[in-house]
Amino acid sequence: ITIRQATINDIQAMQNANLHNLPENYQLKYYMYHILSWPQASFVATTYEDIVESNDTEAGEEFGGEKEDPKGDSAYINRGEKIVGYVLGKMEDDPEAEDKTPHGHITSLSVMRTYRRMGIAEKLMRQSLYAMCESFDAQYVSLHVRKSNRAALHLYRDSLNFEVTSIEKSYYQDGEDAYAMRLTLELDE
Ligand code: ACO
């Protein structure tokens, strides 16, 4: 698994992962807004998987023939990069926001089911938090999480030391409450 900064070329795959993993979905232009405004703050976790490009015998021969074909069915295999997780981060840019100290916000985080419990989300979060602090002088980072989301709550509270600052009633469209959480950032010298 590789963690790297997200680019504009990743936003479709990030949106797909988001649709798989969370009920809170966003339009592509919102992903684009994040990546263009704060390119350092969003990351993807990637792996390479075999993508069967063609079942055509001639293509199989062209790419080494049957003997070297790992699947033995004359399809040739391409090693394709696959996005298995992402964190979408931003700086607070609402001119109406009460708190004028620069601070970041985690808009969305998810990891595909078969890649969970491997430390990927924690790594994605740490990269984003560090970048917000270093690149944008964020003093703290905030986020919202569903009260019922045990896995995410554990990650934020126990692994990353976020604290619950308030409960926002009916924050989500289906009426569920959110914990508003926050982590003060300090760059290790
Ligand atoms: N139950 C309890 N604790 C968990 C669980 C779980 N199922 N999953 C993760 N944790 C906690 C643990 O403390 C874990 O540390 P440990 O493994 O040493 O005990 C820690 O989080 C780190 O776990 P990771 O392996 O880094 O987390 P993972 O890569 O599995 O991703 C995530 C966690 C993102 C919450 C994943 O379960 C997921 O994608 N869920 C669906 C989408 C989602 O809920 N996203 C967060 C919404 S909030 C927001 O976007 C701001």
GROMACS .gro file of C-alpha atoms and ligand atoms in nm:
model
  240
    1ILE     CA    1   0.000   0.000   0.000
    2THR     CA    2   0.129   0.343  -0.095
    3ILE     CA    3   0.007   0.671   0.050
    4ARG     CA    4   0.048   0.972  -0.178
    5GLN     CA    5  -0.100   1.317  -0.227
    6ALA     CA    6  -0.429   1.309  -0.416
    7THR     CA    7  -0.440   1.474  -0.757
    8ILE     CA    8  -0.719   1.593  -0.982
    9ASN     CA    9  -0.685   1.261  -1.169
   10ASP     CA   10  -0.792   1.074  -0.854
   11ILE     CA   11  -1.119   1.251  -0.784
   12GLN     CA   12  -1.340   1.008  -0.977
   13ALA     CA   13  -1.194   0.711  -0.787
   14MET     CA   14  -1.223   0.900  -0.458
   15GLN     CA   15  -1.588   0.974  -0.528
   16ASN     CA   16  -1.647   0.606  -0.611
   17ALA     CA   17  -1.485   0.498  -0.284
   18ASN     CA   18  -1.697   0.753  -0.098
   19LEU     CA   19  -2.016   0.621  -0.261
   20HIS     CA   20  -1.920   0.267  -0.152
   21ASN     CA   21  -1.834   0.353   0.205
   22LEU     CA   22  -2.042   0.646   0.330
   23PRO     CA   23  -2.393   0.789   0.297
   24GLU     CA   24  -2.251   1.144   0.284
   25ASN     CA   25  -2.168   1.199  -0.082
   26TYR     CA   26  -2.042   1.498  -0.272
   27GLN     CA   27  -2.039   1.624  -0.628
   28LEU     CA   28  -1.715   1.591  -0.823
   29LYS     CA   29  -1.672   1.968  -0.823
   30TYR     CA   30  -1.647   1.962  -0.442
   31TYR     CA   31  -1.357   1.714  -0.462
   32MET     CA   32  -1.202   1.935  -0.728
   33TYR     CA   33  -1.241   2.239  -0.502
   34HIS     CA   34  -1.048   2.061  -0.226
   35ILE     CA   35  -0.766   1.943  -0.451
   36LEU     CA   36  -0.725   2.277  -0.629
   37SER     CA   37  -0.749   2.494  -0.318
   38TRP     CA   38  -0.545   2.282  -0.072
   39PRO     CA   39  -0.353   2.028  -0.281
   40GLN     CA   40  -0.137   1.926   0.016
   41ALA     CA   41  -0.430   1.829   0.240
   42SER     CA   42  -0.581   1.526   0.064
   43PHE     CA   43  -0.425   1.183   0.024
   44VAL     CA   44  -0.503   0.849  -0.135
   45ALA     CA   45  -0.397   0.497  -0.041
   46THR     CA   46  -0.321   0.292  -0.349
   47THR     CA   47  -0.227  -0.059  -0.446
   48TYR     CA   48  -0.165  -0.233  -0.774
   49GLU     CA   49  -0.397  -0.500  -0.894
   50ASP     CA   50  -0.403  -0.715  -1.204
   51ILE     CA   51  -0.651  -0.582  -1.456
   52VAL     CA   52  -0.748  -0.821  -1.733
   53GLU     CA   53  -0.732  -0.605  -2.043
   54SER     CA   54  -0.847  -0.848  -2.306
   55ASN     CA   55  -0.955  -1.205  -2.363
   56ASP     CA   56  -0.848  -1.188  -2.722
   57THR     CA   57  -0.603  -1.465  -2.825
   58GLU     CA   58  -0.403  -1.237  -3.049
   59ALA     CA   59  -0.359  -0.984  -2.772
   60GLY     CA   60  -0.239  -1.266  -2.550
   61GLU     CA   61   0.018  -1.370  -2.807
   62GLU     CA   62   0.127  -1.015  -2.863
   63PHE     CA   63   0.205  -0.979  -2.495
   64GLY     CA   64   0.412  -1.292  -2.458
   65GLY     CA   65   0.182  -1.569  -2.570
   66GLU     CA   66   0.018  -1.841  -2.366
   67LYS     CA   67   0.328  -1.961  -2.185
   68GLU     CA   68   0.389  -1.632  -2.009
   69ASP     CA   69   0.025  -1.561  -1.953
   70PRO     CA   70  -0.017  -1.596  -1.575
   71LYS     CA   71  -0.386  -1.687  -1.599
   72GLY     CA   72  -0.332  -1.922  -1.891
   73ASP     CA   73  -0.638  -1.800  -2.072
   74SER     CA   74  -0.470  -1.582  -2.329
   75ALA     CA   75  -0.579  -1.265  -2.160
   76TYR     CA   76  -0.301  -1.026  -2.090
   77ILE     CA   77  -0.269  -0.861  -1.760
   78ASN     CA   78  -0.198  -0.500  -1.686
   79ARG     CA   79  -0.084  -0.382  -1.346
   80GLY     CA   80  -0.332  -0.105  -1.265
   81GLU     CA   81  -0.322   0.136  -0.974
   82LYS     CA   82  -0.627   0.105  -0.753
   83ILE     CA   83  -0.742   0.350  -0.488
   84VAL     CA   84  -0.836   0.171  -0.166
   85GLY     CA   85  -0.874   0.469   0.065
   86TYR     CA   86  -0.869   0.847   0.075
   87VAL     CA   87  -0.881   1.143   0.307
   88LEU     CA   88  -1.034   1.464   0.181
   89GLY     CA   89  -0.913   1.762   0.380
   90LYS     CA   90  -0.956   2.138   0.362
   91MET     CA   91  -0.883   2.456   0.547
   92GLU     CA   92  -1.178   2.642   0.698
   93ASP     CA   93  -1.257   2.913   0.445
   94ASP     CA   94  -1.602   3.026   0.547
   95PRO     CA   95  -1.581   3.405   0.590
   96GLU     CA   96  -1.873   3.378   0.836
   97ALA     CA   97  -1.686   3.134   1.058
   98GLU     CA   98  -1.656   3.265   1.412
   99ASP     CA   99  -1.305   3.138   1.477
  100LYS     CA  100  -1.053   3.324   1.262
  101THR     CA  101  -0.749   3.118   1.368
  102PRO     CA  102  -0.642   2.907   1.071
  103HIS     CA  103  -0.775   2.557   1.112
  104GLY     CA  104  -0.832   2.252   0.900
  105HIS     CA  105  -1.131   2.028   0.853
  106ILE     CA  106  -1.155   1.663   0.753
  107THR     CA  107  -1.442   1.650   0.505
  108SER     CA  108  -1.434   1.276   0.442
  109LEU     CA  109  -1.229   0.966   0.512
  110SER     CA  110  -1.287   0.608   0.407
  111VAL     CA  111  -1.107   0.283   0.339
  112MET     CA  112  -1.246   0.001   0.124
  113ARG     CA  113  -1.380  -0.284   0.335
  114THR     CA  114  -1.121  -0.551   0.251
  115TYR     CA  115  -0.837  -0.312   0.336
  116ARG     CA  116  -0.959  -0.210   0.682
  117ARG     CA  117  -0.779  -0.269   1.014
  118MET     CA  118  -0.440  -0.240   0.846
  119GLY     CA  119  -0.363   0.110   0.970
  120ILE     CA  120  -0.443   0.280   0.640
  121ALA     CA  121  -0.692   0.535   0.778
  122GLU     CA  122  -0.458   0.632   1.057
  123LYS     CA  123  -0.173   0.687   0.808
  124LEU     CA  124  -0.398   0.892   0.576
  125MET     CA  125  -0.511   1.107   0.868
  126ARG     CA  126  -0.158   1.165   1.000
  127GLN     CA  127  -0.037   1.274   0.656
  128SER     CA  128  -0.325   1.518   0.616
  129LEU     CA  129  -0.291   1.661   0.968
  130TYR     CA  130   0.082   1.713   0.924
  131ALA     CA  131   0.034   1.883   0.587
  132MET     CA  132  -0.237   2.116   0.715
  133CYS     CA  133  -0.011   2.223   0.998
  134GLU     CA  134   0.302   2.259   0.786
  135SER     CA  135   0.158   2.404   0.465
  136PHE     CA  136  -0.128   2.614   0.599
  137ASP     CA  137  -0.033   2.679   0.960
  138ALA     CA  138  -0.346   2.507   1.089
  139GLN     CA  139  -0.369   2.541   1.468
  140TYR     CA  140  -0.623   2.263   1.499
  141VAL     CA  141  -0.831   2.029   1.287
  142SER     CA  142  -1.202   1.963   1.325
  143LEU     CA  143  -1.437   1.696   1.193
  144HIS     CA  144  -1.781   1.548   1.239
  145VAL     CA  145  -1.858   1.183   1.299
  146ARG     CA  146  -2.183   0.993   1.350
  147LYS     CA  147  -2.251   0.901   1.711
  148SER     CA  148  -2.300   0.538   1.603
  149ASN     CA  149  -1.974   0.515   1.405
  150ARG     CA  150  -1.769   0.313   1.652
  151ALA     CA  151  -1.476   0.240   1.422
  152ALA     CA  152  -1.423   0.603   1.323
  153LEU     CA  153  -1.477   0.726   1.678
  154HIS     CA  154  -1.210   0.484   1.804
  155LEU     CA  155  -0.973   0.597   1.532
  156TYR     CA  156  -1.016   0.967   1.605
  157ARG     CA  157  -1.031   0.948   1.985
  158ASP     CA  158  -0.801   0.660   2.076
  159SER     CA  159  -0.547   0.650   1.793
  160LEU     CA  160  -0.526   1.019   1.702
  161ASN     CA  161  -0.624   1.191   2.033
  162PHE     CA  162  -0.911   1.398   1.899
  163GLU     CA  163  -1.153   1.526   2.163
  164VAL     CA  164  -1.530   1.562   2.142
  165THR     CA  165  -1.609   1.934   2.162
  166SER     CA  166  -1.987   1.919   2.121
  167ILE     CA  167  -2.281   1.715   2.002
  168GLU     CA  168  -2.461   1.854   1.699
  169LYS     CA  169  -2.821   1.740   1.706
  170SER     CA  170  -2.960   1.595   1.381
  171TYR     CA  171  -2.647   1.695   1.194
  172TYR     CA  172  -2.696   1.425   0.934
  173GLN     CA  173  -2.977   1.411   0.678
  174ASP     CA  174  -3.128   1.100   0.837
  175GLY     CA  175  -3.150   1.280   1.171
  176GLU     CA  176  -2.852   1.118   1.344
  177ASP     CA  177  -2.649   1.334   1.582
  178ALA     CA  178  -2.282   1.411   1.518
  179TYR     CA  179  -1.991   1.442   1.754
  180ALA     CA  180  -1.793   1.751   1.663
  181MET     CA  181  -1.430   1.660   1.731
  182ARG     CA  182  -1.108   1.855   1.739
  183LEU     CA  183  -0.734   1.799   1.760
  184THR     CA  184  -0.485   2.072   1.846
  185LEU     CA  185  -0.185   2.054   1.615
  186GLU     CA  186   0.176   2.102   1.717
  187LEU     CA  187   0.461   2.038   1.480
  188ASP     CA  188   0.733   1.825   1.638
  189GLU     CA  189   1.049   2.032   1.613
  190ACO     N1  190  -1.373  -0.117   1.563
  190ACO     C1  191  -1.307  -0.054   1.662
  190ACO     N2  192  -1.201   0.028   1.640
  190ACO     C2  193  -1.161   0.047   1.512
  190ACO     C3  194  -1.224  -0.019   1.404
  190ACO     C4  195  -1.334  -0.104   1.433
  190ACO     N3  196  -1.399  -0.170   1.336
  190ACO     N4  197  -1.164   0.019   1.289
  190ACO     C5  198  -1.066   0.104   1.324
  190ACO     N5  199  -1.063   0.122   1.459
  190ACO     C6  200  -0.974   0.209   1.535
  190ACO     C7  201  -0.878   0.132   1.620
  190ACO     O1  202  -0.847   0.212   1.731
  190ACO     C8  203  -0.761   0.117   1.526
  190ACO     O2  204  -0.643   0.095   1.591
  190ACO     P1  205  -0.597  -0.059   1.619
  190ACO     O3  206  -0.618  -0.135   1.491
  190ACO     O4  207  -0.455  -0.042   1.658
  190ACO     O5  208  -0.687  -0.106   1.729
  190ACO     C9  209  -0.757   0.253   1.462
  190ACO     O6  210  -0.894   0.288   1.448
  190ACO    C10  211  -0.684   0.261   1.329
  190ACO     O7  212  -0.747   0.177   1.238
  190ACO     P2  213  -0.713   0.178   1.084
  190ACO     O8  214  -0.673   0.040   1.045
  190ACO     O9  215  -0.616   0.288   1.053
  190ACO    O10  216  -0.855   0.214   1.025
  190ACO     P3  217  -0.913   0.163   0.886
  190ACO    O11  218  -0.809   0.178   0.779
  190ACO    O12  219  -0.973   0.031   0.904
  190ACO    O13  220  -1.027   0.271   0.856
  190ACO    C11  221  -1.240   0.375   0.886
  190ACO    C12  222  -1.117   0.316   0.957
  190ACO    C13  223  -1.196   0.486   0.792
  190ACO    C14  224  -1.332   0.434   0.991
  190ACO    C15  225  -1.308   0.260   0.808
  190ACO    O14  226  -1.366   0.171   0.900
  190ACO    C16  227  -1.414   0.307   0.709
  190ACO    O15  228  -1.384   0.342   0.595
  190ACO     N6  229  -1.543   0.310   0.755
  190ACO    C17  230  -1.654   0.353   0.670
  190ACO    C18  231  -1.644   0.501   0.637
  190ACO    C19  232  -1.636   0.588   0.761
  190ACO    O16  233  -1.701   0.563   0.861
  190ACO     N7  234  -1.554   0.697   0.754
  190ACO    C20  235  -1.540   0.795   0.860
  190ACO    C21  236  -1.657   0.888   0.858
  190ACO     S1  237  -1.627   1.039   0.949
  190ACO    C22  238  -1.552   1.148   0.837
  190ACO    O17  239  -1.540   1.114   0.721
  190ACO    C23  240  -1.499   1.281   0.886
   0.00000   0.00000   0.00000
